[in-house]
């Protein structure tokens, strides 16, 4: 009992000490859409009391900007961090805040404010820049439709080149299924099987923590594109190639007609020649008789 009490006291004491030492090192999460500007606000008066503050980026703590209050000067180190922040940083002398304009997804990462005196960050920001989301595409999955039942229509919702997103199927407002990805630049697809007669409203939603894009499903339109495949295929083929087929038929007919005429003329001529030959023959015979 007493040991437990001592143990609890010890734990609380360690906890308080840890908080005291590392309490300032709390990470502030900031999210922004790609292309927007963002300000990392140092509202902490501890920071504002420092004569010199430094802004560092990434796990390598690359120096990107500094403010010197003594001589009222600030400097952005645009050549650092592979020049990625070129002409996009703004500093506020008064507060020490850093603004980044026209953000890109590669600006995501940790930003630390340090004083010149200590390496321990006075403040740390975790910035996440989210890319604009494409509208997901819903298409009929003809390959698996042929193998499944006659009443069902297989669909697939897909997106390409996305990262840190979730793709979901909704029936009305209720979630049916979803798939998440944390990597960058990846393609995602999520299947759905519906009945042809289904009158519910379905939607496919792509979202990240700060935005979403929705594609509503039109079953009657989508599920007829490869329904009754042979019929559908032939009618679509005819629609696309109707004129060509018409030309071919017309030209064939014309050619056949021409051939018929040529044949008729040839036969006519041959007959006449024959007749003439016969006449000549007759004359010959007559001549011989004479
Ligand atoms: C520091 O510079 C800013 C402009 O960059 C100016 O408004 C301000 O008055 C200056 N402060 C001092 C103490 O020189
Ligand atoms: C923002 O950055 C993109 C490319 O990174 C560039 O094409 C665009 O012109 C920039 N916009 C502004 C307002 O600077
Ligand atoms: C920063 O935020 C992102 C997205 O919220 C998260 O995945 C990542 O783990 C965070 N990093 C740190 C060091 O807190
Ligand atoms: C047809 O789809 C429904 C869901 O819409 C599902 O419950 C059923 O099992 C499917 N039938 C077949 C034969 O795949
Ligand atoms: C999508 O975003 C809008 C606001 O832009 C929000 O009202 C809606 O609930 C979001 N939908 C989902 C499924 O996250």
Coordinates of C-alpha atoms and ligand atoms in Angstrom, one line a residue:
X1 CA 0.0 0.0 0.0
X2 CA 2.7 2.4 1.1
X3 CA 4.9 1.4 -1.9
X4 CA 2.0 2.1 -4.3
X5 CA 1.6 5.6 -2.7
X6 CA 5.3 6.3 -3.1
X7 CA 5.2 5.0 -6.7
X8 CA 2.2 7.2 -7.6
X9 CA 3.9 10.2 -6.0
X10 CA 7.1 9.5 -7.9
X11 CA 5.2 9.2 -11.2
X12 CA 3.4 12.5 -10.7
X13 CA 6.6 14.2 -9.8
X14 CA 8.4 12.9 -12.9
X15 CA 5.3 13.9 -14.9
X16 CA 5.4 17.4 -13.5
X17 CA 9.1 17.7 -14.1
X18 CA 8.8 16.5 -17.7
X19 CA 6.0 19.0 -18.3
X20 CA 8.1 21.7 -16.8
X21 CA 11.1 21.0 -19.1
X22 CA 9.3 20.0 -22.3
X23 CA 6.0 21.7 -21.9
X24 CA 7.0 24.5 -24.3
X25 CA 7.9 22.0 -27.0
X26 CA 4.3 21.4 -28.0
X27 CA 3.6 21.1 -31.7
X28 CA 0.9 23.4 -33.2
X29 CA -0.8 21.8 -36.2
X30 CA -1.7 24.1 -39.1
X31 CA -3.5 23.1 -42.3
X32 CA -3.9 25.0 -45.5
X33 CA -5.0 24.4 -49.1
X34 CA -2.3 24.4 -51.8
X35 CA -1.9 27.9 -53.3
X36 CA -3.2 29.7 -50.2
X37 CA -1.1 31.8 -47.9
X38 CA -0.5 30.8 -44.3
X39 CA 0.8 32.6 -41.3
X40 CA 2.6 30.8 -38.5
X41 CA 1.7 33.0 -35.5
X42 CA 4.1 33.4 -32.7
X43 CA 1.7 34.9 -30.2
X44 CA 3.9 33.7 -27.4
X45 CA 5.4 36.7 -25.5
X46 CA 8.4 34.6 -24.6
X47 CA 9.3 34.6 -28.3
X48 CA 8.6 38.3 -28.7
X49 CA 11.0 39.2 -25.8
X50 CA 13.9 37.7 -27.7
X51 CA 16.3 40.0 -29.5
X52 CA 16.9 37.5 -32.2
X53 CA 14.7 34.7 -33.4
X54 CA 15.4 32.1 -36.1
X55 CA 13.0 30.2 -38.2
X56 CA 14.0 26.7 -39.1
X57 CA 12.4 24.2 -41.5
X58 CA 12.3 20.4 -41.7
X59 CA 14.0 17.6 -39.8
X60 CA 17.4 19.0 -40.7
X61 CA 16.5 22.3 -39.1
X62 CA 17.5 24.4 -42.1
X63 CA 17.7 28.1 -41.3
X64 CA 15.1 29.9 -43.6
X65 CA 14.6 33.3 -41.9
X66 CA 15.8 35.4 -39.0
X67 CA 14.7 38.5 -37.2
X68 CA 17.1 40.8 -35.3
X69 CA 15.2 43.2 -33.2
X70 CA 18.3 45.1 -31.9
X71 CA 19.1 46.5 -35.3
X72 CA 15.6 46.1 -36.6
X73 CA 16.6 43.8 -39.4
X74 CA 15.3 40.6 -40.9
X75 CA 16.6 38.3 -43.5
X76 CA 15.2 35.4 -45.5
X77 CA 17.7 32.7 -46.5
X78 CA 16.2 31.9 -49.9
X79 CA 19.2 29.9 -51.0
X80 CA 18.7 27.4 -48.2
X81 CA 16.3 24.5 -48.3
X82 CA 17.0 24.1 -52.1
X83 CA 15.6 27.5 -52.8
X84 CA 12.0 26.2 -52.3
X85 CA 10.8 29.3 -50.4
X86 CA 12.2 31.8 -53.0
X87 CA 10.3 35.1 -52.6
X88 CA 7.5 33.5 -50.7
X89 CA 8.4 34.4 -47.1
X90 CA 7.3 37.4 -45.1
X91 CA 8.3 38.3 -41.6
X92 CA 6.6 40.4 -39.0
X93 CA 9.2 42.3 -36.9
X94 CA 6.8 43.0 -34.1
X95 CA 5.4 39.5 -33.5
X96 CA 8.1 37.4 -35.2
X97 CA 5.4 35.6 -37.2
X98 CA 6.3 34.0 -40.5
X99 CA 4.0 34.0 -43.5
X100 CA 4.4 31.8 -46.5
X101 CA 2.6 32.8 -49.7
X102 CA 1.4 30.6 -52.6
X103 CA 2.0 27.4 -50.6
X104 CA 2.8 24.0 -52.3
X105 CA 2.5 20.5 -50.9
X106 CA 6.3 20.3 -50.4
X107 CA 6.1 23.2 -47.9
X108 CA 4.6 20.6 -45.5
X109 CA 6.7 19.9 -42.5
X110 CA 8.0 21.1 -39.2
X111 CA 8.8 24.8 -38.6
X112 CA 10.7 25.7 -35.5
X113 CA 11.3 29.1 -33.9
X114 CA 14.5 29.3 -31.9
X115 CA 16.3 32.1 -30.1
X116 CA 19.9 32.7 -30.8
X117 CA 20.7 31.6 -27.2
X118 CA 19.2 28.1 -27.2
X119 CA 18.7 25.3 -29.6
X120 CA 15.5 24.2 -27.9
X121 CA 12.6 25.5 -30.0
X122 CA 10.5 28.2 -28.4
X123 CA 7.7 27.1 -30.7
X124 CA 7.1 24.3 -33.2
X125 CA 4.5 24.2 -36.0
X126 CA 3.5 21.2 -38.0
X127 CA 2.3 22.6 -41.4
X128 CA 0.3 20.4 -43.7
X129 CA -0.4 21.8 -47.2
X130 CA -3.2 19.8 -48.9
X131 CA -3.5 19.5 -52.7
X132 CA -6.7 20.4 -54.5
X133 CA -8.8 17.3 -54.8
X134 CA -10.0 16.0 -58.2
X135 CA -13.6 15.0 -58.6
X136 CA -13.7 11.1 -58.3
X137 CA -14.8 9.3 -61.5
X138 CA -17.5 6.6 -61.4
X139 CA -17.5 4.0 -64.2
X140 CA -19.1 0.7 -65.0
X141 CA -16.9 -2.3 -64.3
X142 CA -17.9 -4.3 -67.4
X143 CA -15.3 -7.0 -66.7
X144 CA -16.8 -8.2 -63.4
X145 CA -20.4 -7.4 -64.6
X146 CA -20.4 -10.3 -67.0
X147 CA -19.5 -12.7 -64.2
X148 CA -22.0 -11.4 -61.7
X149 CA -25.8 -11.7 -61.6
X150 CA -28.2 -10.3 -64.2
X151 CA -29.9 -8.0 -61.6
X152 CA -26.6 -6.4 -60.4
X153 CA -24.4 -3.7 -61.9
X154 CA -20.8 -3.5 -60.8
X155 CA -19.4 0.0 -60.5
X156 CA -16.0 1.4 -59.5
X157 CA -15.1 4.8 -58.2
X158 CA -11.6 5.9 -58.8
X159 CA -9.1 8.8 -58.5
X160 CA -5.5 9.2 -59.6
X161 CA -2.5 11.0 -58.2
X162 CA -3.8 11.7 -54.7
X163 CA -2.2 11.5 -51.3
X164 CA -3.4 11.6 -47.7
X165 CA -7.1 11.1 -48.7
X166 CA -10.1 8.9 -48.1
X167 CA -12.4 7.6 -50.8
X168 CA -15.9 6.5 -49.7
X169 CA -19.2 5.3 -51.0
X170 CA -22.3 6.8 -49.5
X171 CA -25.9 5.5 -49.8
X172 CA -27.9 8.7 -48.9
X173 CA -26.0 9.9 -45.8
X174 CA -24.8 6.6 -44.6
X175 CA -21.3 5.3 -45.2
X176 CA -21.1 2.0 -47.1
X177 CA -17.4 1.5 -47.6
X178 CA -14.2 3.5 -47.6
X179 CA -10.5 3.3 -48.3
X180 CA -7.7 5.6 -47.0
X181 CA -4.2 6.2 -48.2
X182 CA -1.4 8.1 -46.5
X183 CA 1.2 8.0 -49.3
X184 CA 1.7 10.7 -51.8
X185 CA 0.7 10.3 -55.5
X186 CA -1.2 7.1 -55.7
X187 CA -4.3 5.8 -57.5
X188 CA -7.3 4.6 -55.6
X189 CA -10.4 2.7 -56.6
X190 CA -13.4 1.4 -54.6
X191 CA -16.0 -1.0 -56.0
X192 CA -19.8 -0.9 -55.5
X193 CA -22.4 -3.4 -56.5
X194 CA -26.0 -2.0 -57.0
X195 CA -29.2 -3.5 -58.4
X196 CA -30.4 -2.0 -61.7
X197 CA -33.7 -1.2 -60.1
X198 CA -32.1 0.5 -57.1
X199 CA -33.7 4.0 -56.6
X200 CA -31.5 5.1 -53.7
X201 CA -29.1 8.0 -54.2
X202 CA -25.4 6.9 -54.1
X203 CA -22.4 9.2 -54.1
X204 CA -18.6 8.7 -54.1
X205 CA -16.8 11.2 -51.9
X206 CA -13.0 12.0 -51.9
X207 CA -11.8 13.9 -48.9
X208 CA -8.8 15.1 -47.0
X209 CA -9.1 16.7 -43.5
X210 CA -10.0 20.1 -44.9
X211 CA -11.9 19.6 -48.2
X212 CA -13.9 17.1 -50.2
X213 CA -15.2 16.4 -53.7
X214 CA -18.4 14.5 -54.4
X215 CA -19.5 12.5 -57.5
X216 CA -23.2 11.6 -57.5
X217 CA -24.2 8.3 -59.1
X218 CA -26.7 8.0 -61.9
X219 CA -27.5 4.3 -62.0
X220 CA -29.9 4.4 -65.0
X221 CA -27.3 6.1 -67.1
X222 CA -24.2 4.3 -66.0
X223 CA -25.6 0.8 -65.7
X224 CA -26.8 0.8 -69.3
X225 CA -23.5 1.6 -71.0
X226 CA -22.5 -2.1 -71.2
X227 CA -25.8 -3.8 -70.3
X228 CA -26.7 -6.6 -72.7
X229 CA -23.2 -6.3 -74.1
X230 CA -23.6 -7.6 -77.6
X231 CA -26.7 -5.5 -78.4
X232 CA -25.2 -2.4 -76.8
X233 CA -21.9 -2.9 -78.5
X234 CA -23.5 -3.3 -81.9
X235 CA -25.7 -0.2 -81.6
X236 CA -22.7 1.9 -80.3
X237 CA -20.6 0.5 -83.1
X238 CA -23.3 1.5 -85.6
X239 CA -23.6 4.9 -84.1
X240 CA -19.9 5.5 -84.4
X241 CA -19.4 3.9 -87.8
X242 CA -22.8 4.3 -89.3
X243 CA -21.7 6.8 -92.0
X244 CA -18.7 4.7 -93.0
X245 CA -20.8 1.7 -93.3
X246 CA -23.3 3.6 -95.4
X247 CA -20.5 4.8 -97.7
X248 CA -19.2 1.3 -98.1
X249 CA -22.6 -0.1 -98.9
X250 CA -23.3 2.7 -101.4
X251 CA -19.9 2.3 -103.1
X252 CA -20.3 -1.5 -103.2
X253 CA -23.7 -1.0 -104.8
X254 CA -22.4 1.5 -107.3
X255 CA -19.5 -0.8 -108.1
X256 CA -21.8 -3.8 -108.5
X257 CA -24.1 -1.7 -110.7
X258 CA -21.1 -0.6 -112.8
X259 CA -19.9 -4.2 -113.1
X260 CA -23.4 -5.2 -114.2
X261 CA -23.5 -2.5 -116.9
X262 CA -20.0 -3.4 -118.1
X263 CA -21.0 -7.0 -118.2
X264 CA -24.1 -6.2 -120.1
X265 CA -22.2 -4.1 -122.7
X266 CA -19.6 -6.8 -123.1
X267 CA -22.3 -9.4 -123.7
X268 CA -24.1 -7.2 -126.1
X269 CA -20.9 -6.5 -128.0
X270 CA -19.8 -10.1 -128.1
X271 CA -23.3 -11.0 -129.5
X272 CA -23.0 -8.4 -132.2
X273 CA -19.5 -9.5 -133.1
X274 CA -20.8 -13.1 -133.3
X275 CA -23.7 -11.9 -135.6
X276 CA -21.2 -10.1 -137.8
X277 CA -18.9 -13.1 -137.9
X278 CA -21.9 -15.2 -138.8
X279 CA -22.8 -12.7 -141.6
X280 CA -19.2 -12.7 -142.9
X281 CA -19.3 -16.5 -142.7
X282 CA -22.5 -16.5 -144.7
X283 CA -21.0 -14.1 -147.3
X284 CA -17.9 -16.4 -147.5
X285 CA -20.1 -19.3 -148.0
X286 CA -22.1 -17.4 -150.6
X287 CA -18.8 -16.4 -152.3
X288 CA -17.6 -19.9 -152.3
X289 CA -20.8 -21.1 -153.8
X290 CA -20.6 -18.4 -156.5
Ligands
LIG1 C1 11.7 48.9 -37.6 O1 11.4 48.8 -39.0 C2 10.0 49.0 -39.3 C3 9.8 48.8 -40.8 O2 10.5 47.7 -41.2 C4 9.6 50.4 -38.8 O3 8.2 50.5 -39.1 C5 9.9 50.5 -37.4 O4 9.5 51.8 -37.0 C6 11.3 50.3 -37.1 N1 11.5 50.3 -35.6 C7 12.6 50.8 -35.1 C8 12.7 50.8 -33.6 O5 13.5 51.3 -35.8
LIG2 C1 2.1 30.0 -57.4 O1 3.0 29.0 -57.7 C2 2.7 28.4 -59.0 C3 3.7 27.2 -59.2 O2 4.3 26.8 -58.0 C4 2.9 29.4 -60.1 O3 2.5 28.9 -61.3 C5 1.9 30.6 -59.8 O4 2.1 31.6 -60.7 C6 2.2 31.1 -58.4 N1 1.2 32.2 -58.1 C7 1.5 33.3 -57.5 C8 0.4 34.2 -57.2 O5 2.7 33.6 -57.2
LIG3 C1 2.2 16.5 -38.7 O1 0.9 16.4 -39.2 C2 0.7 15.3 -40.1 C3 -0.8 15.4 -40.6 O2 -1.7 15.8 -39.6 C4 0.9 14.0 -39.3 O3 0.7 12.9 -40.2 C5 2.3 14.0 -38.8 O4 2.5 12.9 -38.0 C6 2.6 15.3 -37.9 N1 4.0 15.3 -37.6 C7 4.4 15.6 -36.4 C8 5.9 15.5 -36.2 O5 3.7 15.9 -35.5
LIG4 C1 -26.5 -7.8 -55.8 O1 -26.2 -6.6 -55.1 C2 -26.8 -6.5 -53.8 C3 -26.4 -5.2 -53.2 O2 -26.9 -4.1 -54.0 C4 -26.2 -7.6 -52.9 O3 -26.8 -7.6 -51.7 C5 -26.4 -9.0 -53.6 O4 -25.8 -10.0 -52.9 C6 -25.9 -8.9 -55.0 N1 -26.2 -10.2 -55.7 C7 -25.3 -10.9 -56.4 C8 -25.8 -12.2 -57.0 O5 -24.1 -10.6 -56.5
LIG5 C1 -17.9 18.1 -47.7 O1 -17.6 19.5 -47.4 C2 -18.7 20.3 -47.1 C3 -18.2 21.7 -46.8 O2 -17.4 22.1 -47.9 C4 -19.4 19.7 -45.8 O3 -20.5 20.5 -45.6 C5 -19.7 18.3 -46.1 O4 -20.3 17.7 -44.9 C6 -18.5 17.5 -46.5 N1 -19.0 16.1 -46.8 C7 -18.3 15.1 -46.4 C8 -18.9 13.8 -46.8 O5 -17.3 15.1 -45.7

